[in-house]
CSV table of C-alpha atoms in Angstrom, one decimal:
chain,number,residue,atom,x,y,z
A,1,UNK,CA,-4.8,33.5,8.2
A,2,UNK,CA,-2.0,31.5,10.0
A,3,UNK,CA,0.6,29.8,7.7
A,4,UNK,CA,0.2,26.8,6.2
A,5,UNK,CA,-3.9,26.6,6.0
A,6,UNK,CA,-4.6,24.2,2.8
A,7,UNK,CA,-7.9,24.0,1.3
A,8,UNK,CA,-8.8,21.6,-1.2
A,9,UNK,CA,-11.7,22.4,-3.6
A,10,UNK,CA,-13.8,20.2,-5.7
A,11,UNK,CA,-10.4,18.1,-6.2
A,12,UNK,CA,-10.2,15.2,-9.2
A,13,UNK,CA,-7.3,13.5,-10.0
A,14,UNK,CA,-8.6,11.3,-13.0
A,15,UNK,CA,-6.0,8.3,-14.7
A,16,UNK,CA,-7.9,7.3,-17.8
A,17,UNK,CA,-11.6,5.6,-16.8
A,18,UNK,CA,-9.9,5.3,-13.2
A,19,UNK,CA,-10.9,8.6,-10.9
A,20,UNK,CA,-7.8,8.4,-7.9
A,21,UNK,CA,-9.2,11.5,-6.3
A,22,UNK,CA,-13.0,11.8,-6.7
A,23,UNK,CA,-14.5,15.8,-6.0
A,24,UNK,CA,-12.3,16.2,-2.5
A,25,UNK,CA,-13.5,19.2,-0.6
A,26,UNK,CA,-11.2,19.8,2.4
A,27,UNK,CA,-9.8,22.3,4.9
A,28,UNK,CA,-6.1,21.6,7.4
A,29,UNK,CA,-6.0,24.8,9.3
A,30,UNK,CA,-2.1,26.2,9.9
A,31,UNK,CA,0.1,24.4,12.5
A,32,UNK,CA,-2.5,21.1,12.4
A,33,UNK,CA,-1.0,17.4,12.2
A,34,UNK,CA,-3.9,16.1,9.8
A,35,UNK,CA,-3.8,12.3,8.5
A,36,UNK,CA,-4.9,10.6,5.5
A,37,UNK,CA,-5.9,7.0,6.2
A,38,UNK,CA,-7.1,4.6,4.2
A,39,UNK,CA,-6.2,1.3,2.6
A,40,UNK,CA,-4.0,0.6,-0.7
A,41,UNK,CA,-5.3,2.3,-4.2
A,42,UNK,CA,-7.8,4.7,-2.0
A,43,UNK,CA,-6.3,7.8,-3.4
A,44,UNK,CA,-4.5,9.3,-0.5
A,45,UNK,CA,-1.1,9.4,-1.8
A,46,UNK,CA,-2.5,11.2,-5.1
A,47,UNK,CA,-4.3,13.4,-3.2
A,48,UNK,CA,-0.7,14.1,-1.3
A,49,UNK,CA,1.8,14.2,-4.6
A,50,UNK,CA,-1.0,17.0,-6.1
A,51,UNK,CA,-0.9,19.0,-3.1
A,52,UNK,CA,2.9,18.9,-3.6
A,53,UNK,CA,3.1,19.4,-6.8
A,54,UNK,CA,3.7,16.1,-8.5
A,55,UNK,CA,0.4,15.3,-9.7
A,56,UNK,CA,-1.5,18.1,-11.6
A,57,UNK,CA,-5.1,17.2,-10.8
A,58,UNK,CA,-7.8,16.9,-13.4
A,59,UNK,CA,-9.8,19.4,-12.4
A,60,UNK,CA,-10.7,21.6,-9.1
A,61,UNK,CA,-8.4,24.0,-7.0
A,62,UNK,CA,-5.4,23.6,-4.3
A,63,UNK,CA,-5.0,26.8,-1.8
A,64,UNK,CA,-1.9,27.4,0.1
A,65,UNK,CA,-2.3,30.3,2.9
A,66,UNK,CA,-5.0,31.9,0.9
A,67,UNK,CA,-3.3,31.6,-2.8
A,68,UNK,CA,-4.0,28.9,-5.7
A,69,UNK,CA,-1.3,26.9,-6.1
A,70,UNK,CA,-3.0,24.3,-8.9
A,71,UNK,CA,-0.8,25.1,-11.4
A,72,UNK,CA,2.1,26.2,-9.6
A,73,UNK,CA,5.4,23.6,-9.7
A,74,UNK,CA,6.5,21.9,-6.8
A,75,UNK,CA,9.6,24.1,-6.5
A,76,UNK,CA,7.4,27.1,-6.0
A,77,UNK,CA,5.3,25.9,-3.6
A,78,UNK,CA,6.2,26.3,0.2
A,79,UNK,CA,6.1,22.7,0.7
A,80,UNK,CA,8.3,19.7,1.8
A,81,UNK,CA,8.1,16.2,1.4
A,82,UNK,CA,9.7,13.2,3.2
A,83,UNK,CA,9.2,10.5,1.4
A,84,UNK,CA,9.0,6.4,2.7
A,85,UNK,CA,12.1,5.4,0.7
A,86,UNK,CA,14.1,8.5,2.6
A,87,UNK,CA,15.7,9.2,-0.9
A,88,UNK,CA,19.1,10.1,0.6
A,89,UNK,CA,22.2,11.0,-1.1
A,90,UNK,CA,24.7,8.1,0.0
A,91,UNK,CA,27.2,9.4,-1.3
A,92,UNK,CA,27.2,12.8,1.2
A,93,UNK,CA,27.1,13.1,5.3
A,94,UNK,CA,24.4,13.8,7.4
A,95,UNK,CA,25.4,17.4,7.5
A,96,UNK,CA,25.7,17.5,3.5
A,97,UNK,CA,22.3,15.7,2.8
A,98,UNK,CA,20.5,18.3,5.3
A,99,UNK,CA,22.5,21.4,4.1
A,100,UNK,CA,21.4,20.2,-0.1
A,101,UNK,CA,18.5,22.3,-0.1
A,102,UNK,CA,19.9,25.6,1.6
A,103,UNK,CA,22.8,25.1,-0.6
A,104,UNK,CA,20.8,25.3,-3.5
A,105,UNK,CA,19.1,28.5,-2.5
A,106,UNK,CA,22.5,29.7,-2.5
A,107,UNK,CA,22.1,30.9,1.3
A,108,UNK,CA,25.2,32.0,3.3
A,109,UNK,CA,27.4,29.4,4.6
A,110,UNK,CA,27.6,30.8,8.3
A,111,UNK,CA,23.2,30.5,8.0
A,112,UNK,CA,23.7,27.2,6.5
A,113,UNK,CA,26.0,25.8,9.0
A,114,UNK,CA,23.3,27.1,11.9
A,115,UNK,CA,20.2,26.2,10.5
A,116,UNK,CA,21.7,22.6,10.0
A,117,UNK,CA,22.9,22.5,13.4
A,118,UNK,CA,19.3,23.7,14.5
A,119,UNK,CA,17.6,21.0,12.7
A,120,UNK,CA,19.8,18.3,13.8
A,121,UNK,CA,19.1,19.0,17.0
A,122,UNK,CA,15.1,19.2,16.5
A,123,UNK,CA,15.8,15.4,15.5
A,124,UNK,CA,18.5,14.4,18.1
A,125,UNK,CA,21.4,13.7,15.6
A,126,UNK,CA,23.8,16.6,16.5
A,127,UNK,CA,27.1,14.2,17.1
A,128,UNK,CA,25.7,12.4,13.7
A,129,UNK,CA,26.8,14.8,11.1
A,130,UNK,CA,30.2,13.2,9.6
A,131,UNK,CA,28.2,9.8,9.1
A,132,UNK,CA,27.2,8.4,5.6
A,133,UNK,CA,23.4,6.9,6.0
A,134,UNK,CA,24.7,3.4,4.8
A,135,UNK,CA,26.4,4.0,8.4
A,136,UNK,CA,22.8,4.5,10.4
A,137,UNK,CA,19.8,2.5,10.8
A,138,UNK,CA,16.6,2.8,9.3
A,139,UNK,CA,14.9,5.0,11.9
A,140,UNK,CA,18.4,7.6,11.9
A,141,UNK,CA,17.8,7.9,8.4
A,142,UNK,CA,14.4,8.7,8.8
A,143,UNK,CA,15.2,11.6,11.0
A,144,UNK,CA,17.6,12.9,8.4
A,145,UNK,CA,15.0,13.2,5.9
A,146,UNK,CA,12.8,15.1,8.6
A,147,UNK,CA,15.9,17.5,9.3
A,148,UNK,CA,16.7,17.9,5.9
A,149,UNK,CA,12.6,18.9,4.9
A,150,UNK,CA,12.3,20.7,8.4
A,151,UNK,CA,15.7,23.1,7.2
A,152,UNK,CA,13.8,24.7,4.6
A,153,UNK,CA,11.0,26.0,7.3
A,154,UNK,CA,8.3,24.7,4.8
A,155,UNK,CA,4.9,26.2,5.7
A,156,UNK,CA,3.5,22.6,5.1
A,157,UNK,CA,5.5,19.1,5.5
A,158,UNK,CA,4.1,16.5,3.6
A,159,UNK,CA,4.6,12.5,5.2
A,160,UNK,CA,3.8,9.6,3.0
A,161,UNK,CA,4.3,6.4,5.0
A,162,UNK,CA,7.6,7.6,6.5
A,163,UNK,CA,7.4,4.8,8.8
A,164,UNK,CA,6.8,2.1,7.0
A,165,UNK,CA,9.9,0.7,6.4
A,166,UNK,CA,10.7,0.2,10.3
A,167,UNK,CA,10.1,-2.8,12.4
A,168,UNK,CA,7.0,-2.6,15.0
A,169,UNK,CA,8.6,-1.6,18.1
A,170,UNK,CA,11.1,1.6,16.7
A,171,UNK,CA,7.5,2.7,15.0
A,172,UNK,CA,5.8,2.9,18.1
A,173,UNK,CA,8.7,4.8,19.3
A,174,UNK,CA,9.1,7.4,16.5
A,175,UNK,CA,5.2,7.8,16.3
A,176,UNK,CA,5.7,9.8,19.9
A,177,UNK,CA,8.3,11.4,18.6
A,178,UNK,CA,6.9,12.7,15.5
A,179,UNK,CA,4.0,14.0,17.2
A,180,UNK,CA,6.2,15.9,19.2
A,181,UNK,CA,8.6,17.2,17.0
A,182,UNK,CA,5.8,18.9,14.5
A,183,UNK,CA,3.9,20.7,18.2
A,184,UNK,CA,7.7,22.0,18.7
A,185,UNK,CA,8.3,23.2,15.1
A,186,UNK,CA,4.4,23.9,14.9
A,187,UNK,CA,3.8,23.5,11.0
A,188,UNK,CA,1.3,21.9,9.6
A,189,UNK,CA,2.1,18.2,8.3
A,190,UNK,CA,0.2,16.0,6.2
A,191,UNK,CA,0.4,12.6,6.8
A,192,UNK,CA,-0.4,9.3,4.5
A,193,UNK,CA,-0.6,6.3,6.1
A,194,UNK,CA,-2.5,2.5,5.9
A,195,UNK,CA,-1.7,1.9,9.4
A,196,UNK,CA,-4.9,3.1,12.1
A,197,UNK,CA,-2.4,2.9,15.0
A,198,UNK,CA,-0.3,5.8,13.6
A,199,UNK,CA,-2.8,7.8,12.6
A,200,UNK,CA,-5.0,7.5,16.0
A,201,UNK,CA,-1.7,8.0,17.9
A,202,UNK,CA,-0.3,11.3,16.4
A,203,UNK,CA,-3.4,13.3,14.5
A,204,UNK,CA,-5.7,16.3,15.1
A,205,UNK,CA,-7.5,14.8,12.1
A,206,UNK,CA,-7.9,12.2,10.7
A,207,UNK,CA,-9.7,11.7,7.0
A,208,UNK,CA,-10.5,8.4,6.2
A,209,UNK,CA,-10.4,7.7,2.9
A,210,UNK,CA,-12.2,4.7,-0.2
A,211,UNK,CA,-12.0,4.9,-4.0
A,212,UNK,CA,-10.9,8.2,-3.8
A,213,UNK,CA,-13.2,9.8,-1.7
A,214,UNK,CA,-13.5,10.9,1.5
A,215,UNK,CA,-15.6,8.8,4.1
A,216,UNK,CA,-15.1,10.9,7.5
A,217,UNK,CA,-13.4,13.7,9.1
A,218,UNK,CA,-13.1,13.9,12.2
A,219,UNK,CA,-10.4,14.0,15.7
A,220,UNK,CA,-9.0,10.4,16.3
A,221,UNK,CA,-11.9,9.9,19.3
A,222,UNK,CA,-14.9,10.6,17.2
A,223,UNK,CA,-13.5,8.6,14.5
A,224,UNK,CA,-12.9,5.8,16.7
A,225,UNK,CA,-16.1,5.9,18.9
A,226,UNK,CA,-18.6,7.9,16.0
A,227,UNK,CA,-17.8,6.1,12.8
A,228,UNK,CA,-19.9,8.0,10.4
A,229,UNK,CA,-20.2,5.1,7.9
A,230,UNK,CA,-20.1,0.8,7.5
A,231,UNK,CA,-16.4,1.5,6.0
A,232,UNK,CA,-15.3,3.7,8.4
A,233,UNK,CA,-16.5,1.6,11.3
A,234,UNK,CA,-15.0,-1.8,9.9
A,235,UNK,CA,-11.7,0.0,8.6
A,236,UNK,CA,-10.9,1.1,11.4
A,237,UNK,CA,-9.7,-0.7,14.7
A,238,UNK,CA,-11.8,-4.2,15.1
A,239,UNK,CA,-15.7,-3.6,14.8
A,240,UNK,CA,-18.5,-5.6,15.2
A,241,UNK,CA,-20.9,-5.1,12.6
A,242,UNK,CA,-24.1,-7.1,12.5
A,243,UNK,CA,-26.8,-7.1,9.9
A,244,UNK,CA,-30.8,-5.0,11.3
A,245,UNK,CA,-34.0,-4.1,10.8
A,246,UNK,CA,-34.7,-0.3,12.5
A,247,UNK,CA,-38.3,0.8,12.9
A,248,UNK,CA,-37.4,4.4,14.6
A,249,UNK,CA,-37.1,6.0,17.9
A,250,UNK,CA,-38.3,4.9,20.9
A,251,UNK,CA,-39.9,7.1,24.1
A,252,UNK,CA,-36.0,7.3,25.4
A,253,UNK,CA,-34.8,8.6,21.9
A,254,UNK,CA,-32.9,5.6,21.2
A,255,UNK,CA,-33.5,3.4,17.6
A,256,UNK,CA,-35.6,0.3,18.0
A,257,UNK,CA,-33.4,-2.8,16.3
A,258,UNK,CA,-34.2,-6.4,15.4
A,259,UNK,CA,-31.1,-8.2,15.5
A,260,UNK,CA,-31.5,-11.7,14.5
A,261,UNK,CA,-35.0,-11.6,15.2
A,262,UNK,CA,-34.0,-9.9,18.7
A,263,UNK,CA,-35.3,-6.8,19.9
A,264,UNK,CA,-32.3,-4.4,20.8
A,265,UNK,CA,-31.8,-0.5,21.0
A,266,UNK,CA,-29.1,1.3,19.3
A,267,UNK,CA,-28.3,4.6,21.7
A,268,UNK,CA,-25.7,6.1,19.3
A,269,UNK,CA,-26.1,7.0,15.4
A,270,UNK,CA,-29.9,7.7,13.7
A,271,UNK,CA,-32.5,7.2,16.3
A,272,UNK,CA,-34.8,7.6,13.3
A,273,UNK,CA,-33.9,4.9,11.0
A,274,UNK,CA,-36.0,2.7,9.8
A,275,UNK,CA,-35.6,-0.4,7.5
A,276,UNK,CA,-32.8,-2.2,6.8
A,277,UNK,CA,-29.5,-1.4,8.1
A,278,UNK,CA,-26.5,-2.4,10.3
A,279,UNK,CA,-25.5,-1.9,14.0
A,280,UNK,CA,-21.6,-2.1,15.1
A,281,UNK,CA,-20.2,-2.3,18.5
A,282,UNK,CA,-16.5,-1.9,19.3
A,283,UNK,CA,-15.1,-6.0,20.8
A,284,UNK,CA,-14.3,-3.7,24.3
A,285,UNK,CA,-18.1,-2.8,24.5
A,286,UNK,CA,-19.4,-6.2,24.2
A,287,UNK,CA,-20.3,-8.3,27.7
A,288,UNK,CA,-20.1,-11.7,28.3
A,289,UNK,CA,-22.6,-12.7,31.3
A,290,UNK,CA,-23.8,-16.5,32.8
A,291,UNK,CA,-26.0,-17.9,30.3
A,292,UNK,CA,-29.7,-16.8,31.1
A,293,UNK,CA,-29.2,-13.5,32.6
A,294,UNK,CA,-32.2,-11.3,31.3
A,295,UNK,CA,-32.6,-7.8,30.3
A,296,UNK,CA,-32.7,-5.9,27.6
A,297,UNK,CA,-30.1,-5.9,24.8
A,298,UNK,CA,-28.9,-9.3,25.2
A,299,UNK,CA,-28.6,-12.3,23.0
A,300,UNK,CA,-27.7,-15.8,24.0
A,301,UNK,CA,-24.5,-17.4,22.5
A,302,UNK,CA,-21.6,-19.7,22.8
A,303,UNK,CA,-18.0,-19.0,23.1
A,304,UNK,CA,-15.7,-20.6,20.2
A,305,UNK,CA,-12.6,-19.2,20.9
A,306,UNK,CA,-10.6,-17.9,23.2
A,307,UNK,CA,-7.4,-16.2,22.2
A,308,UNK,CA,-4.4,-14.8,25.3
A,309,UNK,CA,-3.1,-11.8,24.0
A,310,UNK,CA,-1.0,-10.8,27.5
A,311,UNK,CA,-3.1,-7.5,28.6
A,312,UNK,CA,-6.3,-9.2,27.4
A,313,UNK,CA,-8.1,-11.5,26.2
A,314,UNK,CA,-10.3,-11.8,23.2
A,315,UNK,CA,-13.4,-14.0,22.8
A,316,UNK,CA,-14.7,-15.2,19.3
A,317,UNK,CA,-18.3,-15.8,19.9
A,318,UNK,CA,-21.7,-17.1,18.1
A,319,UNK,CA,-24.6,-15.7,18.6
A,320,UNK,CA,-28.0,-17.3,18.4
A,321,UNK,CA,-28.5,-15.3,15.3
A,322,UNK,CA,-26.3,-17.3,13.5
A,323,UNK,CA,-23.5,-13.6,13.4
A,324,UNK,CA,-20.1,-13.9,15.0
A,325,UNK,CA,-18.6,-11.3,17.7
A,326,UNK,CA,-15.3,-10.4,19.0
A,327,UNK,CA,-15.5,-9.2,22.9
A,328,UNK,CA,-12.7,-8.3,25.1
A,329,UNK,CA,-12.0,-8.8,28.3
A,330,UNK,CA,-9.3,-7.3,29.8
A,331,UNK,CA,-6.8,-9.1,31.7
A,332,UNK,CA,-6.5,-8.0,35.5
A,333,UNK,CA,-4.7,-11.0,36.9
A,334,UNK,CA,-8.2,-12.8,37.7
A,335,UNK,CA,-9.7,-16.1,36.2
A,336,UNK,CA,-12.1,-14.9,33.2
A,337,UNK,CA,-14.8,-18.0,33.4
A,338,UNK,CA,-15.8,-18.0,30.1
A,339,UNK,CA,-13.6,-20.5,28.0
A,340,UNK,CA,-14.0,-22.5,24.8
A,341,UNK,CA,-17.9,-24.1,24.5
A,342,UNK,CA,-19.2,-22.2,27.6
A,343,UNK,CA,-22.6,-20.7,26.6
A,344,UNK,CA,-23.0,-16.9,27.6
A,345,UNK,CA,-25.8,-13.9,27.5
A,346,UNK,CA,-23.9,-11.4,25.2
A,347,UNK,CA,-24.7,-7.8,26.9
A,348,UNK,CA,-24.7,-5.2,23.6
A,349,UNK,CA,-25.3,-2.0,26.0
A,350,UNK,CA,-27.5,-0.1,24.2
A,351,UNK,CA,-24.9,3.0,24.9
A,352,UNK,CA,-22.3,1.2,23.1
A,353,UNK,CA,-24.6,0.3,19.7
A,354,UNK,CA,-24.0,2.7,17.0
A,355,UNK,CA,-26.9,2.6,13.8
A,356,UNK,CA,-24.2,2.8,11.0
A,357,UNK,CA,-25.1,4.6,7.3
A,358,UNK,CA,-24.0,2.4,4.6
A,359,UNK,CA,-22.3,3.9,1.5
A,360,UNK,CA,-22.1,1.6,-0.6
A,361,UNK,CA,-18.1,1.3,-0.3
A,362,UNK,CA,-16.5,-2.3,-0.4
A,363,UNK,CA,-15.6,-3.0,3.2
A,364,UNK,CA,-11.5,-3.8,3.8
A,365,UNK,CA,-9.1,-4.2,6.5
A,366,UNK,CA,-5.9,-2.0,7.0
A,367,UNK,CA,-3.6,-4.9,5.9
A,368,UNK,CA,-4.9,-4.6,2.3
């Protein structure tokens, strides 16, 4: 078994009538870079502090490389955790705060001094040592805490919105850069985050997560393209969803749909459904055509907005069935015709319209 495998059995993490962590079953194979997204209060960072310790759950099992670690104390457990806040000493260098832990274990100073050096180097702060972290900004002293996890060779590094105190642009930067330092280090990390963008960008696997259970796992693609459920579809990236009526599969093995009282076909998700249901296509998907153009899977409408966004454009449109849609159009230096008031076919390509199951979990968006 290859270090740092966790499996997560039957896991509840229960705070008086409120259940955090509802019956997670999970396995992160060694060496993987697995996310847990979801919105605010959807158990994900319980589900991280009990799998480092700080949270004993309620009930069920937590498996490190093959041993049960449930009741075992943080300390104990090959684990590290770099926490949002950074929780640096200011008081002590860069060299000090990464050399704390080693120091602890009482290891050599000639070791210490090298595997300090080696870690400050994984983060590209080797002429940084002397400086206080009052002296470095915010995404310096996020490295620190990486070195000063990564210098205890943890079999598993635990994230929980590490980012989230940096502005937009050195995010997008250090999302790279993360991604590259765990392949070079090659443990497995464990990431929490509310933020799709990060999680798309820099996982393996992604779990998507509502009142404490687990809604999909899956590689950022199928997650993206193949949302298994309503939530996971409208949490995450912008989705389309529109209200159906299925009545099953037709010759070419795709699901007959009324959508607004117009006859569609969904090619992706339950070609078998039948009833009620709803239908989501990604805003990318979505064509705009001159207003009568036949065929199959289109719906007339009228274009009500029309928003620049510099490499595209998006397009806020009614439909004849009374639903609104987001399309965009991507921006290629050519006029797009269709402005605000222009009345358009709206093209759902049958290839692009996913039949979505419906859980029952409250939709929300990934500012929540």
């Amino acid at each position: 078994m290859s270090g740092g495998e966790i499996e997560l059995i039957d896991l509840n993490k229960h705070f008086g009538p409120h259940r955090a962590v509802d019956n997670i079953n999970l396995q992160i194979p060694g060496g993987e870079f697995f996310s847990l997204l979801g919105s605010s209060g959807c158990g994900k960072t319980t589900t991280l502090r009990m799998i480092a310790g700080f949270e004993r759950p309620t009930s069920g099992q937590i498996v490190l490389d093959g041993a049960d670690m449930t009741e075992t104390p943080p300390h104990k457990r090959h684990v590290n955790t770099v926490f949002q806040s950074y929780a640096l000493f200011p008081h002590l260098n860069v060299f000090d705060n990464v050399a704390f832990g080693l120091r602890r274990q009482k290891v050599e100073p000639d070791q210490v001094k090298r595997r300090v050096n080696e870690a400050l180097e994984l983060v590209q702060l080797t002429s940084f040592e002397k400086r206080k972290p009052a002296q470095m900004s915010g995404g310096q002293q996020q490295r620190v805490a990486l070195a000063r996890a990564l210098v205890l060779k943890p079999a598993v590094l635990l994230l929980d919105e590490p980012l989230g105190a940096l502005d937009a642009r050195l995010r997008k930067q250090l999302q790279v850069e993360l991604k590259s330092l765990q392949q070079q280090v090659g443990i497995t990390f464990v990431y929490v985050t509310h933020d799709q963008e990060e999680a798309l960008t820099m996982s393996d696997r992604i779990a998507v997560m509502s009142n404490g259970r687990i809604e999909q796992v899956a590689p950022p693609e199928e997650i993206y393209e193949a949302p298994a459920t309503v939530f996971v579809a409208d949490f995450l990236g912008v989705s389309n969803l529109m209200d159906a009526v299925a009545s099953g599969s037709d010759a070419t093995g795709r699901c007959k749909v009324k959508v607004g009282g117009f006859d569609c076909y969904a090619g992706r998700g339950s070609a078998d459904a039948t009833g009620t249901t709803k239908v989501t296509i990604r805003p990318e998907r979505v064509r705009l055509e001159p207003k009568g153009t036949g065929g199959e899977n289109r719906i007339p409408g009228t274009v009500q907005r029309w928003v620049y966004l510099g490499n595209s454009v998006q397009l806020i449109v009614g439909l004849a069935t009374g639903a609104k849609i987001q399309a965009l159009m991507q921006n290629t230096g050519e006029e797009i015709p269709y402005r605000e008031g222009a009345e358009v076919a709206v093209h759902l390509p049958a290839t692009a319209l996913r039949i979505l199951e419906d859980t029952g979990a409250p939709l929300a968006s990934a500012e929540d």
